[in-house]
PDB file of C-alpha atoms in Angstrom:
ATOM      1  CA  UNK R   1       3.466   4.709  -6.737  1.00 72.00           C
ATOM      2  CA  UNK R   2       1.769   1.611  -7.835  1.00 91.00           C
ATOM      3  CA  UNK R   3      -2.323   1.673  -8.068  1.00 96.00           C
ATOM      4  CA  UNK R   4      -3.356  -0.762  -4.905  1.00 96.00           C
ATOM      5  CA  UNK R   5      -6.914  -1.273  -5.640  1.00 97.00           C
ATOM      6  CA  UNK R   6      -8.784  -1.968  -9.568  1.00 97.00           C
ATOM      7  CA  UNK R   7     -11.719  -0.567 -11.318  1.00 98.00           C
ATOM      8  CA  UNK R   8     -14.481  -2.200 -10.304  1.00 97.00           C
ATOM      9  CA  UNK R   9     -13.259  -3.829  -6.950  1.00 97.00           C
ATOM     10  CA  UNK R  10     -15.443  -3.105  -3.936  1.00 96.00           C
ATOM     11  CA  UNK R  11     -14.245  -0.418  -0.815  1.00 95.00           C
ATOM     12  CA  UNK R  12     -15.215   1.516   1.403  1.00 89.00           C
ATOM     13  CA  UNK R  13     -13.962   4.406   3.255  1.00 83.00           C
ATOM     14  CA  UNK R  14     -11.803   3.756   6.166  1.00 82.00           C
ATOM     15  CA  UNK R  15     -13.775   6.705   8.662  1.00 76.00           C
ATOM     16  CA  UNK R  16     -16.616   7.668   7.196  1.00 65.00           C
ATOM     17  CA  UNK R  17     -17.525  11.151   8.198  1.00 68.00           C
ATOM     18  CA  UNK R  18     -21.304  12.160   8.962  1.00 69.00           C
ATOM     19  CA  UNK R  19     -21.552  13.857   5.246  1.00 69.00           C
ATOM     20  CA  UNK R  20     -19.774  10.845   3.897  1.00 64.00           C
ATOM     21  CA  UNK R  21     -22.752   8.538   5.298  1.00 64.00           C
ATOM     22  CA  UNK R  22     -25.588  10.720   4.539  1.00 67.00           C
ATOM     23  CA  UNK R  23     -24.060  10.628   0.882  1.00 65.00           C
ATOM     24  CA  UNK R  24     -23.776   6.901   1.515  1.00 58.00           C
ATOM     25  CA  UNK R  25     -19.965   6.814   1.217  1.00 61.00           C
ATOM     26  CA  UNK R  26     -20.005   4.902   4.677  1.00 61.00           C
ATOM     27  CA  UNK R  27     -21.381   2.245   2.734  1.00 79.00           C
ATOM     28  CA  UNK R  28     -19.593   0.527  -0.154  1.00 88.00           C
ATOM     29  CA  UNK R  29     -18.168   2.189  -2.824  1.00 92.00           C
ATOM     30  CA  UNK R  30     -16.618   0.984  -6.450  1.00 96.00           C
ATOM     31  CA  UNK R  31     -13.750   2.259  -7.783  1.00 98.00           C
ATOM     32  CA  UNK R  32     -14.556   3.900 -11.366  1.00 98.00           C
ATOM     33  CA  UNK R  33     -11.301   5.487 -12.482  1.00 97.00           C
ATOM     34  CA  UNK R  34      -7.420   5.597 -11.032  1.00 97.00           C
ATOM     35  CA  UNK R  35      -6.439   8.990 -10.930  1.00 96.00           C
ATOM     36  CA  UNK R  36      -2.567  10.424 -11.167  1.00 94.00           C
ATOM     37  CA  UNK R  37      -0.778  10.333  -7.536  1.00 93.00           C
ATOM     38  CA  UNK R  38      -1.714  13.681  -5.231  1.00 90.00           C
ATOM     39  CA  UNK R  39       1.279  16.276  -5.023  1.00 91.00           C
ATOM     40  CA  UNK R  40       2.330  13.943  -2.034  1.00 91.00           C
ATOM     41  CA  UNK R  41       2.944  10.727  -4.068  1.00 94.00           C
ATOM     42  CA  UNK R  42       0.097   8.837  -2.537  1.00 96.00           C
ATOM     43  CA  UNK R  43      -2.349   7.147  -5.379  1.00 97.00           C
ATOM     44  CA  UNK R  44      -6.112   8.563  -5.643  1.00 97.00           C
ATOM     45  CA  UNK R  45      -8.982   7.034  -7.103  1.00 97.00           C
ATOM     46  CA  UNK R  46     -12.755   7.776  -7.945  1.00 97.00           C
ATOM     47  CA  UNK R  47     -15.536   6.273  -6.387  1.00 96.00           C
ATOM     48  CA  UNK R  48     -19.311   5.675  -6.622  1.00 94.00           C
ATOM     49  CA  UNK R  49     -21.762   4.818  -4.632  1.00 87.00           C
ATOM     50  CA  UNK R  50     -25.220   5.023  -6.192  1.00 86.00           C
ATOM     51  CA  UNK R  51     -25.555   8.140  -7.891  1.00 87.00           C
ATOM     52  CA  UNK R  52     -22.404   9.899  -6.170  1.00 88.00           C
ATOM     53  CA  UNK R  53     -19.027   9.852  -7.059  1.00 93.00           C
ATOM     54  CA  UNK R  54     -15.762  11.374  -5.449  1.00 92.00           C
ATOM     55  CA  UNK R  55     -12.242  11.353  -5.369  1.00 94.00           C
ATOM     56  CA  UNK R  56     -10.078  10.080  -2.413  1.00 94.00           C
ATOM     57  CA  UNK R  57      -6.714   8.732  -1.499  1.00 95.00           C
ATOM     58  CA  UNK R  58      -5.724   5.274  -1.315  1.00 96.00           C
ATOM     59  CA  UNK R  59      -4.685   5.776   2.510  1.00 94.00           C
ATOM     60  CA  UNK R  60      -8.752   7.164   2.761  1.00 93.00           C
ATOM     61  CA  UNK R  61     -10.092   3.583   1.327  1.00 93.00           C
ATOM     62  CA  UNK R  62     -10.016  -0.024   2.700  1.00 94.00           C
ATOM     63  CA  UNK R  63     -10.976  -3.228   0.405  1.00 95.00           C
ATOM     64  CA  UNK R  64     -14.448  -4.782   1.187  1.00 90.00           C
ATOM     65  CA  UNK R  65     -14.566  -8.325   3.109  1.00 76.00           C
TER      66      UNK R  65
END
C-alpha cells in the first residue's frame, strides 16, 4: 500500500489510550520515518512527540486540523 501521511506532517492518534496521554501521544505527534507495511498490508509509521517516539499503523493515526 501507498504511504497516506509524510514526514513531518502533523497527527495525532485516533483513541488515545491513558498511557498514550500520559506519554503525550494524545496530543500531536510528527511523523519521523515511514516504515514497511505490517504482515497485514496496512502502512506504519514512527512518531514523536517531545522526547518519545513510537510506531503505529496508519488506521491508529488521523491528520491534524
Amino acid at each position: 500500500m501507498t504511504h497516506k501521511f509524510k514526514i513531518g506532517q502533523r497527527v495525532r492518534r485516533a483513541q488515545a489510550s491513558a498511557t498514550d496521554a500520559r506519554l503525550g501521544f494524545g496530543l500531536v505527534s510528527e511523523i519521523v520515518r515511514l516504515m514497511p507495511d505490517d504482515p497485514t498490508g496496512e502502512p506504519s509509521y514512527r512518531i514523536r512527540s517531545g522526547a518519545a517516539e513510537r510506531a503505529v499503523r496508519e488506521s491508529e493515526i488521523v491528520a491534524e486540523a
